[in-house]
Coordinates of C-alpha atoms (C1' of nucleotides) in Angstrom, one line a residue:
Chain A
X199 CA 47.0 -27.6 -62.9
X200 CA 50.1 -26.9 -60.9
X201 CA 50.3 -27.0 -57.3
X202 CA 52.9 -25.7 -55.3
X203 CA 55.9 -27.3 -53.5
X204 CA 54.4 -27.5 -50.0
X205 CA 51.6 -29.6 -51.4
X206 CA 49.9 -31.3 -48.2
X207 CA 48.7 -34.7 -47.6
X208 CA 45.2 -32.6 -46.7
X209 CA 45.4 -30.6 -50.3
X210 CA 45.8 -34.4 -51.8
X211 CA 42.3 -34.8 -50.0
X212 CA 41.4 -31.7 -50.9
X213 CA 42.1 -33.1 -54.5
X214 CA 40.6 -36.2 -54.2
X215 CA 37.4 -34.5 -53.1
X216 CA 37.2 -32.0 -55.9
X217 CA 37.6 -33.8 -58.4
X218 CA 34.1 -35.7 -56.6
X219 CA 32.4 -33.2 -57.0
X220 CA 32.7 -33.0 -60.4
X221 CA 29.3 -34.1 -60.8
X222 CA 27.9 -32.2 -58.1
X223 CA 25.0 -29.8 -57.9
X224 CA 25.5 -26.2 -59.1
X225 CA 26.4 -25.1 -62.5
X226 CA 29.6 -23.8 -64.4
X227 CA 28.7 -20.3 -65.2
X228 CA 30.8 -18.8 -68.1
X229 CA 30.0 -15.8 -67.3
X230 CA 32.8 -12.3 -66.5
X231 CA 34.1 -12.9 -63.8
X232 CA 34.5 -16.1 -63.2
X233 CA 36.5 -18.0 -65.6
X234 CA 35.3 -21.1 -68.1
X235 CA 35.0 -24.0 -65.5
X236 CA 34.2 -22.1 -62.3
X237 CA 31.3 -23.3 -60.7
X238 CA 28.5 -21.7 -58.9
X239 CA 25.4 -21.9 -57.0
X240 CA 25.2 -23.2 -54.1
X241 CA 27.9 -24.3 -51.8
X242 CA 28.2 -28.1 -51.0
X243 CA 29.9 -29.2 -47.3
X244 CA 32.5 -31.2 -49.5
X245 CA 33.4 -27.6 -51.0
X246 CA 33.1 -25.8 -48.5
X247 CA 35.8 -28.6 -46.0
X248 CA 38.1 -27.7 -49.3
X249 CA 38.1 -24.7 -48.4
X250 CA 38.6 -25.1 -44.5
X251 CA 41.1 -26.9 -44.8
X252 CA 43.2 -24.5 -47.3
X253 CA 42.4 -21.7 -45.6
X254 CA 43.3 -23.2 -42.0
X255 CA 47.0 -24.5 -44.0
X256 CA 47.5 -21.1 -45.7
X257 CA 45.5 -18.3 -43.9
X258 CA 43.2 -16.0 -45.6
X259 CA 43.6 -14.2 -48.7
X260 CA 45.2 -15.2 -51.8
X261 CA 41.9 -16.0 -52.5
X262 CA 42.7 -16.8 -56.2
X263 CA 45.7 -19.6 -55.6
X264 CA 42.7 -21.2 -53.7
X265 CA 41.3 -22.4 -56.7
X266 CA 45.1 -23.5 -58.4
X267 CA 46.1 -24.8 -55.3
X268 CA 43.1 -27.0 -53.9
X269 CA 40.8 -27.8 -57.1
X270 CA 38.0 -26.2 -56.1
X271 CA 36.3 -24.5 -59.4
X272 CA 35.6 -21.5 -57.5
X273 CA 37.0 -18.1 -58.4
X274 CA 38.8 -16.8 -55.6
X275 CA 36.0 -14.1 -54.8
X276 CA 33.1 -17.3 -54.1
X277 CA 36.2 -18.0 -52.2
X278 CA 36.9 -15.1 -50.1
X279 CA 32.5 -14.6 -49.6
X280 CA 32.4 -18.1 -48.5
X281 CA 34.5 -18.0 -46.0
X282 CA 33.7 -14.1 -44.6
X283 CA 30.1 -15.4 -45.3
X284 CA 30.1 -19.0 -43.6
X285 CA 33.0 -20.8 -42.8
X286 CA 35.2 -18.7 -40.9
X287 CA 35.2 -19.1 -36.6
X288 CA 33.6 -17.3 -34.0
X289 CA 30.5 -16.1 -36.9
X290 CA 27.6 -16.4 -35.1
X291 CA 24.2 -17.7 -36.7
X292 CA 21.0 -17.3 -35.5
X293 CA 18.3 -14.3 -35.8
X294 CA 20.3 -10.9 -34.7
X295 CA 19.4 -10.3 -31.1
X296 CA 17.5 -6.9 -30.1
X297 CA 21.0 -5.6 -28.8
X298 CA 22.3 -6.3 -32.3
X299 CA 19.4 -4.8 -33.4
X300 CA 18.8 -1.3 -32.1
X301 CA 23.1 -1.5 -33.0
X302 CA 22.5 -2.1 -36.5
X303 CA 19.8 1.3 -37.0
X304 CA 21.5 3.2 -34.9
X305 CA 24.5 2.0 -37.2
X306 CA 22.7 2.6 -39.9
X307 CA 22.0 6.5 -39.3
X308 CA 25.0 7.4 -39.3
X309 CA 27.2 5.1 -41.5
X310 CA 24.4 4.6 -43.6
X311 CA 25.0 1.8 -46.3
X312 CA 28.1 0.9 -44.9
X313 CA 27.7 -2.6 -44.4
X314 CA 30.9 -3.7 -43.9
X315 CA 31.9 -0.8 -41.9
X316 CA 29.3 -2.0 -39.6
X317 CA 29.7 -5.4 -39.6
X318 CA 33.0 -4.2 -38.0
X319 CA 30.7 -3.3 -35.2
X320 CA 28.6 -6.9 -35.5
X321 CA 31.4 -8.8 -34.2
X322 CA 30.4 -12.7 -35.5
X323 CA 28.3 -10.9 -38.0
X324 CA 28.4 -9.8 -42.0
X325 CA 27.9 -7.4 -44.1
X326 CA 25.7 -9.8 -45.7
X327 CA 24.2 -11.0 -43.0
X328 CA 23.6 -6.3 -42.0
X329 CA 22.6 -5.8 -45.3
X330 CA 20.1 -8.6 -46.0
X331 CA 18.8 -7.8 -42.5
X332 CA 18.2 -4.1 -43.2
X333 CA 16.8 -4.3 -46.7
X334 CA 14.0 -6.5 -45.3
X335 CA 13.5 -4.3 -42.7
X336 CA 13.2 -1.4 -45.6
X337 CA 10.5 -3.2 -47.0
X338 CA 8.7 -4.8 -44.3
X339 CA 8.8 -0.4 -43.1
X340 CA 8.2 1.0 -46.7
X341 CA 5.2 -0.6 -47.3
X342 CA 4.0 0.0 -43.8
X343 CA 3.9 3.8 -44.3
X344 CA 6.5 4.2 -41.2
X345 CA 9.9 5.8 -40.6
X346 CA 13.0 3.9 -40.7
X347 CA 14.9 4.8 -37.9
X348 CA 13.1 5.4 -34.6
X349 CA 12.7 8.9 -33.3
X350 CA 15.4 8.5 -30.7
X351 CA 18.0 7.3 -33.1
X352 CA 18.9 10.6 -34.8
X353 CA 20.1 12.3 -31.6
X354 CA 21.7 9.0 -30.1
X355 CA 24.0 9.5 -33.2
X356 CA 24.7 12.9 -32.4
X357 CA 25.4 11.7 -29.1
X358 CA 28.2 10.1 -30.5
X359 CA 29.7 12.1 -32.5
X360 CA 32.5 12.7 -29.9
X361 CA 33.1 9.5 -31.2
X362 CA 33.5 11.1 -34.7
X363 CA 35.8 14.3 -33.6
X364 CA 38.2 11.3 -32.0
X365 CA 38.4 9.0 -35.4
X366 CA 37.6 11.4 -38.2
X367 CA 35.4 8.4 -39.2
X368 CA 32.2 10.1 -39.4
X369 CA 33.0 13.6 -41.1
X370 CA 30.6 16.1 -41.9
X371 CA 29.5 14.0 -45.0
X372 CA 28.3 11.4 -42.7
X373 CA 26.8 13.8 -41.1
X374 CA 25.0 15.5 -43.7
X375 CA 24.6 12.0 -45.2
X376 CA 22.5 11.4 -42.1
X377 CA 20.7 14.7 -42.7
X378 CA 19.3 13.6 -45.5
X379 CA 19.5 9.9 -44.5
X380 CA 17.0 11.5 -41.6
X381 CA 14.5 14.0 -44.7
X382 CA 13.9 10.8 -45.5
X383 CA 13.4 8.9 -43.4
X384 CA 9.8 10.2 -41.8
X385 CA 8.7 10.4 -45.4
X386 CA 4.9 9.6 -45.2
X387 CA 2.7 8.0 -47.4
X388 CA 2.1 9.5 -50.7
X389 CA -1.4 9.5 -51.3
X390 CA -2.6 9.0 -55.2
X391 CA -5.5 10.5 -56.4
X392 CA -5.8 9.7 -60.1
X393 CA -8.6 7.5 -58.5
X394 CA -10.5 10.4 -57.3
X395 CA -10.3 12.2 -60.4
X396 CA -10.4 9.8 -63.0
X397 CA -14.3 9.1 -60.9
X398 CA -15.1 12.8 -60.5
X399 CA -15.6 14.9 -63.4
X400 CA -15.1 17.8 -62.0
X401 CA -11.8 17.1 -60.5
X402 CA -9.7 17.1 -64.3
X403 CA -6.5 17.5 -61.8
X404 CA -3.4 14.9 -61.7
X405 CA -0.5 15.0 -59.0
X406 CA 2.3 16.0 -60.8
X407 CA 4.3 15.3 -57.6
X408 CA 4.5 11.9 -58.0
X409 CA 6.2 12.0 -61.9
X410 CA 8.3 13.9 -60.7
X411 CA 11.4 10.8 -60.9
X412 CA 12.9 13.5 -64.2
X413 CA 13.4 16.0 -62.3
X414 CA 17.1 15.4 -62.2
X415 CA 17.7 18.3 -59.9
X416 CA 15.7 16.3 -57.2
X417 CA 17.4 13.6 -57.0
X418 CA 20.0 14.4 -54.7
X419 CA 17.5 13.6 -51.4
X420 CA 16.2 10.4 -52.6
X421 CA 17.6 8.0 -50.1
X422 CA 15.7 5.3 -51.4
X423 CA 16.1 6.8 -55.3
X424 CA 14.3 4.4 -58.0
X425 CA 17.2 2.1 -59.0
X426 CA 17.0 3.5 -62.6
X427 CA 17.8 7.0 -61.2
X428 CA 21.6 5.6 -58.8
X429 CA 24.4 5.5 -59.7
X430 CA 26.2 2.4 -60.0
X431 CA 28.4 2.7 -57.1
X432 CA 29.4 6.6 -55.8
X433 CA 32.0 6.4 -53.5
X434 CA 30.8 8.7 -50.1
X435 CA 32.9 11.9 -51.5
X436 CA 30.4 11.9 -53.8
X437 CA 27.2 10.1 -53.2
X438 CA 27.1 13.0 -50.3
X439 CA 29.5 15.5 -51.9
X440 CA 26.6 15.4 -54.6
X441 CA 23.4 15.2 -51.9
X442 CA 25.4 18.5 -49.8
X443 CA 24.6 20.5 -52.8
X444 CA 20.6 20.1 -52.6
X445 CA 20.5 19.3 -49.2
X446 CA 22.9 21.7 -47.3
X447 CA 20.2 24.5 -47.5
X448 CA 17.5 23.1 -47.4
X449 CA 17.7 20.3 -45.2
X450 CA 14.2 19.8 -43.5
X451 CA 12.7 22.5 -47.4
X452 CA 9.3 20.5 -47.6
X453 CA 9.3 21.0 -51.1
X454 CA 12.7 19.4 -51.6
X455 CA 11.4 16.2 -49.7
X456 CA 8.4 15.9 -51.5
X457 CA 9.6 16.3 -55.0
X458 CA 12.1 13.5 -54.2
X459 CA 9.8 11.2 -53.0
X460 CA 10.0 9.8 -56.8
X461 CA 9.2 6.5 -55.2
X462 CA 6.0 6.9 -52.9
X463 CA 6.3 4.2 -49.8
X464 CA 4.3 1.0 -51.1
X465 CA 1.2 1.6 -50.0
X466 CA 0.4 4.6 -49.4
X467 CA -1.9 4.5 -51.8
X468 CA -4.3 5.0 -49.1
X469 CA -7.3 6.3 -51.6
X470 CA -6.3 3.3 -54.5
X471 CA -6.5 0.3 -52.2
X472 CA -8.9 -2.0 -51.1
X473 CA -9.8 0.4 -48.4
X474 CA -11.6 2.4 -51.6
X475 CA -12.5 -0.3 -54.0
X476 CA -15.2 -1.1 -55.9
X477 CA -17.3 -2.6 -58.5
X478 CA -16.9 -0.1 -60.9
X479 CA -13.5 -0.3 -61.5
X480 CA -11.5 3.7 -61.9
X481 CA -10.4 4.5 -65.8
X482 CA -6.6 4.9 -64.5
X483 CA -5.8 1.4 -62.7
X484 CA -2.6 2.2 -60.2
X485 CA -1.0 -0.6 -58.3
X486 CA -3.1 -1.8 -55.5
X487 CA -1.6 -2.5 -52.0
X488 CA -2.7 -2.6 -48.2
X489 CA -2.3 0.7 -46.4
X490 CA -0.3 0.7 -43.5
X491 CA -3.4 0.3 -41.3
X492 CA -3.4 -2.7 -42.5
X493 CA 0.0 -3.4 -41.0
X494 CA -0.3 -2.4 -38.1
X495 CA -0.6 -5.0 -36.1
X496 CA 2.3 -7.1 -38.0
X497 CA 5.2 -7.2 -37.3
X498 CA 7.0 -3.8 -37.9
X499 CA 10.4 -3.7 -37.0
X500 CA 12.2 -4.4 -33.9
X501 CA 12.9 -1.3 -31.7
X502 CA 10.2 -0.8 -30.3
X503 CA 10.8 -3.8 -28.8
X504 CA 13.5 -1.1 -26.4
X505 CA 12.9 0.6 -24.0
X506 CA 13.8 3.8 -25.4
X507 CA 17.3 5.4 -23.7
X508 CA 15.5 9.0 -23.8
X509 CA 12.8 11.2 -25.8
X510 CA 10.9 7.8 -24.7
X511 CA 7.7 10.6 -24.6
X512 CA 8.2 10.5 -28.7
X513 CA 7.3 7.1 -28.5
X514 CA 9.0 4.5 -30.6
X515 CA 8.4 2.8 -34.3
X516 CA 5.5 1.3 -32.1
X517 CA 3.8 4.1 -31.0
X518 CA 3.6 4.8 -35.0
X519 CA 1.2 2.4 -35.8
X520 CA -1.2 2.1 -32.5
X521 CA -4.2 3.2 -33.0
X522 CA -4.4 6.6 -31.8
X523 CA -8.6 6.2 -31.1
X524 CA -9.2 7.7 -27.8
X525 CA -11.2 4.5 -25.8
X526 CA -14.7 4.9 -25.2
X527 CA -17.3 5.2 -26.4
X528 CA -16.0 6.0 -29.4
X529 CA -14.1 3.3 -30.5
X530 CA -16.7 0.4 -28.9
X531 CA -19.3 0.6 -31.8
X532 CA -17.2 1.5 -34.9
X533 CA -15.0 -0.7 -36.2
X534 CA -10.8 -1.2 -36.0
X535 CA -8.4 0.7 -37.9
X536 CA -7.9 -3.1 -39.0
X537 CA -11.1 -4.1 -40.0
X538 CA -12.2 -1.0 -41.6
X539 CA -9.7 1.0 -42.9
X540 CA -9.3 4.7 -43.9
X541 CA -12.7 5.4 -43.8
X542 CA -13.2 4.5 -40.5
X543 CA -10.4 6.3 -39.4
X544 CA -11.1 9.4 -41.0
X545 CA -14.4 9.2 -39.1
X546 CA -12.7 8.2 -35.9
X547 CA -10.1 11.5 -35.8
X548 CA -12.0 14.1 -36.9
X549 CA -15.1 13.0 -34.2
X550 CA -12.4 13.1 -32.0
X551 CA -11.2 16.4 -32.6
X552 CA -14.0 18.0 -32.7
X553 CA -15.0 16.1 -29.8
X554 CA -11.7 17.9 -28.2
X555 CA -12.9 20.9 -29.9
X556 CA -16.5 21.0 -28.1
X557 CA -14.8 20.6 -24.5
X558 CA -12.7 23.8 -24.8
X559 CA -9.5 21.6 -24.6
X560 CA -10.1 20.2 -21.0
X561 CA -7.3 19.8 -19.3
X562 CA -8.3 16.0 -18.6
X563 CA -9.3 15.3 -22.4
X564 CA -7.4 12.6 -23.3
X565 CA -7.0 13.7 -27.1
X566 CA -4.8 16.2 -27.8
X567 CA -5.4 18.9 -30.5
X568 CA -2.7 19.2 -33.2
X569 CA -2.3 22.6 -31.1
X570 CA -2.1 21.8 -28.1
X571 CA 0.5 19.4 -29.4
X572 CA 2.2 21.6 -31.1
X573 CA 2.0 24.2 -27.6
X574 CA 3.9 20.9 -25.6
X575 CA 6.6 19.8 -28.3
X576 CA 8.1 23.0 -27.9
X577 CA 8.9 22.7 -24.0
X578 CA 10.0 19.8 -24.9
X579 CA 14.1 20.3 -24.9
X580 CA 15.1 17.3 -26.2
X581 CA 13.5 18.3 -30.2
X582 CA 14.6 21.2 -29.2
X583 CA 18.1 20.2 -29.3
X584 CA 17.3 17.9 -32.9
X585 CA 16.8 21.0 -34.4
X586 CA 19.8 23.0 -33.1
X587 CA 21.5 20.2 -34.2
X588 CA 20.7 20.8 -37.1
X589 CA 20.7 24.8 -37.7
X590 CA 17.7 25.4 -37.5
X591 CA 16.5 27.9 -35.8
X592 CA 13.1 26.6 -36.6
X593 CA 11.9 23.5 -35.9
X594 CA 9.8 22.1 -38.4
X595 CA 7.5 21.4 -36.3
X596 CA 7.1 25.4 -35.6
X597 CA 6.6 26.0 -38.8
X598 CA 3.5 23.0 -39.2
X599 CA 0.0 24.6 -39.5
X600 CA 1.0 28.0 -38.7
X601 CA 3.4 28.1 -41.2
X602 CA 1.2 26.6 -43.8
X603 CA -1.5 29.6 -43.1
X604 CA 0.9 32.9 -43.2
X605 CA 4.2 31.9 -44.5
X606 CA 4.3 29.7 -47.2
X607 CA 1.2 31.2 -48.1
X608 CA 1.5 34.5 -50.2
X609 CA -1.1 37.2 -51.0
X610 CA -1.8 35.7 -54.7
X611 CA -3.7 33.6 -55.9
X612 CA -2.0 30.3 -55.4
X613 CA -2.6 27.6 -58.4
X614 CA -3.4 24.1 -57.5
X615 CA -0.2 22.9 -57.6
X616 CA 1.1 25.3 -55.0
X617 CA -2.2 24.8 -52.9
X618 CA -1.6 20.7 -53.7
X619 CA 2.7 21.3 -52.3
X620 CA 1.3 23.3 -49.1
X621 CA -0.7 20.5 -48.2
X622 CA 2.5 18.1 -48.7
X623 CA 4.3 20.3 -47.0
X624 CA 2.0 20.9 -43.9
X625 CA 2.1 16.3 -43.5
X626 CA 6.1 16.7 -44.0
X627 CA 6.2 19.5 -41.1
X628 CA 4.2 17.4 -38.9
X629 CA 5.7 14.3 -39.1
X630 CA 9.7 15.5 -38.7
X631 CA 7.3 15.4 -35.3
X632 CA 8.4 13.0 -33.3
X633 CA 6.3 14.5 -30.6
X634 CA 2.9 14.6 -32.7
X635 CA 3.5 10.9 -33.3
X636 CA 2.7 9.6 -30.1
X637 CA -0.3 11.8 -29.5
X638 CA -1.7 11.3 -33.1
X639 CA -0.2 9.0 -35.7
X640 CA 0.4 11.1 -38.8
X641 CA 2.8 8.8 -41.0
X642 CA -0.7 7.5 -42.0
X643 CA -2.2 9.9 -44.4
X644 CA -5.6 9.4 -42.6
X645 CA -4.4 11.1 -39.6
X646 CA -3.1 13.7 -41.3
X647 CA -6.3 14.6 -43.4
X648 CA -8.3 13.8 -41.0
X649 CA -6.3 16.0 -37.6
X650 CA -3.4 18.3 -39.4
X651 CA -6.2 20.5 -41.1
X652 CA -7.9 20.8 -38.3
X653 CA -6.2 22.8 -36.5
X654 CA -7.3 26.5 -35.1
X655 CA -4.9 27.9 -36.9
X656 CA -7.3 27.6 -40.1
X657 CA -10.1 29.3 -38.0
X658 CA -7.6 32.2 -36.6
X659 CA -6.5 32.6 -40.4
X660 CA -10.0 33.4 -41.9
X661 CA -8.2 35.0 -45.1
X662 CA -6.6 31.7 -45.6
X663 CA -9.8 29.3 -45.5
X664 CA -10.5 29.6 -49.0
X665 CA -6.8 28.7 -50.3
X666 CA -7.6 25.6 -47.9
X667 CA -10.6 25.2 -48.9
X668 CA -9.6 24.9 -53.1
X669 CA -7.0 23.1 -51.9
X670 CA -9.2 20.2 -50.1
X671 CA -10.9 20.4 -52.9
X672 CA -8.0 18.8 -55.1
X673 CA -7.9 16.1 -52.0
X674 CA -11.3 15.6 -51.5
X675 CA -12.9 16.6 -54.7
X676 CA -15.4 19.4 -55.9
X677 CA -18.6 17.9 -54.0
X678 CA -17.5 17.8 -51.1
X679 CA -15.8 20.9 -51.0
X680 CA -18.7 22.5 -52.1
X681 CA -20.9 21.3 -49.2
X682 CA -18.4 22.9 -47.1
X683 CA -18.4 25.9 -48.7
X684 CA -22.1 26.0 -48.6
X685 CA -21.7 25.8 -44.6
X686 CA -18.5 27.8 -44.1
X687 CA -20.6 30.8 -44.0
X688 CA -22.2 30.3 -40.6
X689 CA -19.7 27.6 -39.3
X690 CA -16.9 27.8 -38.1
X691 CA -13.8 25.7 -40.0
X692 CA -13.0 23.9 -37.9
X693 CA -16.7 22.1 -37.2
X694 CA -16.7 22.5 -41.5
X695 CA -14.0 19.8 -41.1
X696 CA -15.4 17.6 -38.0
X697 CA -16.3 14.6 -40.4
X698 CA -18.8 14.2 -37.8
X699 CA -20.8 16.6 -38.8
X700 CA -21.3 15.2 -42.3
X701 CA -23.3 13.1 -43.9
X702 CA -22.4 9.9 -46.2
X703 CA -24.3 11.8 -49.2
X704 CA -21.8 14.9 -48.5
X705 CA -18.9 12.0 -49.3
X706 CA -17.3 12.2 -52.1
X707 CA -18.4 9.4 -54.2
X708 CA -15.0 7.2 -53.9
X709 CA -16.6 7.8 -50.1
X710 CA -18.7 6.5 -50.3
X711 CA -18.1 3.3 -52.2
X712 CA -16.5 2.0 -49.1
X713 CA -20.0 1.9 -47.6
X714 CA -20.6 -1.4 -50.1
X715 CA -17.7 -3.0 -49.0
Chain B
dA232 C1' -4.9 -29.9 -51.6
dA233 C1' -3.0 -26.1 -55.2
dT234 C1' -1.4 -22.0 -55.9
dT235 C1' -0.2 -17.3 -55.0
dT236 C1' 2.4 -14.4 -52.4
dG237 C1' 5.7 -12.7 -49.4
dG238 C1' 10.4 -13.1 -46.5
dT239 C1' 14.5 -15.0 -46.2
dC240 C1' 18.5 -16.0 -47.2
dA241 C1' 23.3 -17.5 -50.2
dA242 C1' 25.6 -16.1 -54.3
dC243 C1' 26.8 -13.5 -57.8
dC244 C1' 28.3 -9.3 -60.3
dG245 C1' 30.0 -5.5 -61.4
dC246 C1' 32.3 -1.1 -59.7
dC247 C1' 36.5 0.6 -57.0
dC248 C1' 40.3 1.5 -54.7
dA249 C1' 45.4 0.1 -53.1
dA250 C1' 49.7 -2.2 -54.1
dC251 C1' 52.4 -4.2 -56.7
dA252 C1' 55.7 -4.3 -61.0
Chain C
dT69 C1' 53.6 7.0 -63.8
dT70 C1' 50.8 3.2 -66.1
dG71 C1' 48.5 -1.5 -66.1
dT72 C1' 47.3 -5.4 -63.7
dT73 C1' 46.3 -7.8 -60.9
dG74 C1' 43.9 -9.2 -56.3
dG75 C1' 40.4 -8.0 -53.0
dG76 C1' 36.7 -5.7 -50.9
dC77 C1' 32.5 -3.0 -51.2
dG78 C1' 27.8 -2.5 -51.9
dG79 C1' 23.3 -3.4 -55.3
dT80 C1' 21.4 -7.7 -56.9
dT81 C1' 18.8 -11.9 -57.7
dG82 C1' 16.9 -15.8 -57.4
dA83 C1' 16.3 -20.1 -54.6
dC84 C1' 13.8 -22.3 -50.7
dC85 C1' 10.7 -21.2 -47.1
dA86 C1' 6.7 -20.3 -45.0
dA87 C1' 2.1 -18.5 -44.3
dA88 C1' -1.7 -17.2 -46.7
dT89 C1' -5.7 -17.5 -49.6

DNA sequence: AATTTGGTCAACCGCCCAACA
DNA sequence: TTGTTGGGCGGTTGACCAAAT
């Protein structure tokens, strides 16, 4: 061990301390990155004292000399990290304030996982703190099946673009990054139907959509790709340009989106989670997780606590987790979504929609049909601004149900795969509309199933009814569909889909199972 | 009361870049 | 120009704790 000539008393003290550390807890790792005999693990207060003392005298930097000059058995990297994250002055301790949380969300919408840059914008906070906060938040929201950003964040971020222009800090690449982030943010829970398949002999089809991780071309969009598919570390240019390849012309490509959801949101298996548990286990066991509904009253993030600076009518993430049920008798005699699960929610929404239909869209009605929502949404200037920013003259909203049964429905007979794609496409379009989220919670699969398909667009496209019926059959099983077909001749499609007109016996087996819960 | 589960946080690892010899 | 080194960054891991079962 060599010492510099300016070795001070403090350093001598540090060395004394260091000597006393030899028996401290921790271990001495010999793996790569740290030399033999270098201590790893949690820092002790004595080590902290040594490091602080050293930095006071020599300043930050030259971390590799810390070990030599102070006797600390820590590698330079470890010293730097300890100093930066815990010891340096002006560090804020404690949990993030609401404003800081808000800032993090906004910054992440702009920068992505640039923790250090984000930390630079948050005085006293470290990149590690921000990273940890974000990661836990992601997990939470993923599990809840909620979008990562509140609806106002994208606009808010774009409104800050002048700064971008001035500094060049966030170039087009950043923006594209935001695009592909956004394309995933409204990712909706994928629903696995493996169980339905197993339980319904007639339906032997298995979703191919969930087994798409191997489709390399689709990974371009995948913000939260499975680890195995992620490059170790892409520099910004690589990452953004690689995303550009696929996303620039398909920013709202529903297929791009869905084909890239190689990693469905946790908690998304609405049909196969605890809500539909059965005493007769399905032959194909899948991961059982609570659906997003059951997280409705948990802490799902903090931005919903903020008053949104704009577009408040869109609602916040908090809106996404609020029950869309109308108040009144309908609610009173039914179990809550939280307690009853998807089935009751489906019933709720179907009944609500049917009710709204029967009341001939009374202006006072508290229930808005999807078509109503579409109409109203078109008038929202903020919404238009968003899509114009994206350079998309046809907003996803305008492409919702209408487009599914017109533009996206070719005249030829569609394969089951295509039907399913259309179904998912529809869900994506609906989810892309923050407006709708405030009225009906389309981040929830139950809402999608219960509501979006009953849009009047369907009834206005009789020729597509068979297509839709087939697709729905794939969704819910042949039994259900056959029943529907029997009634389809005399009743409107909407009525057919109003679940209130169905007895439980008409429901597929998977639905009936919930009765035994 | 014991066990399980989930969340948080500190620390480490590996990669990359810039500076420098 | 090339190789080396220090430092920064993002991803990941594991320990710890609290809540739930």
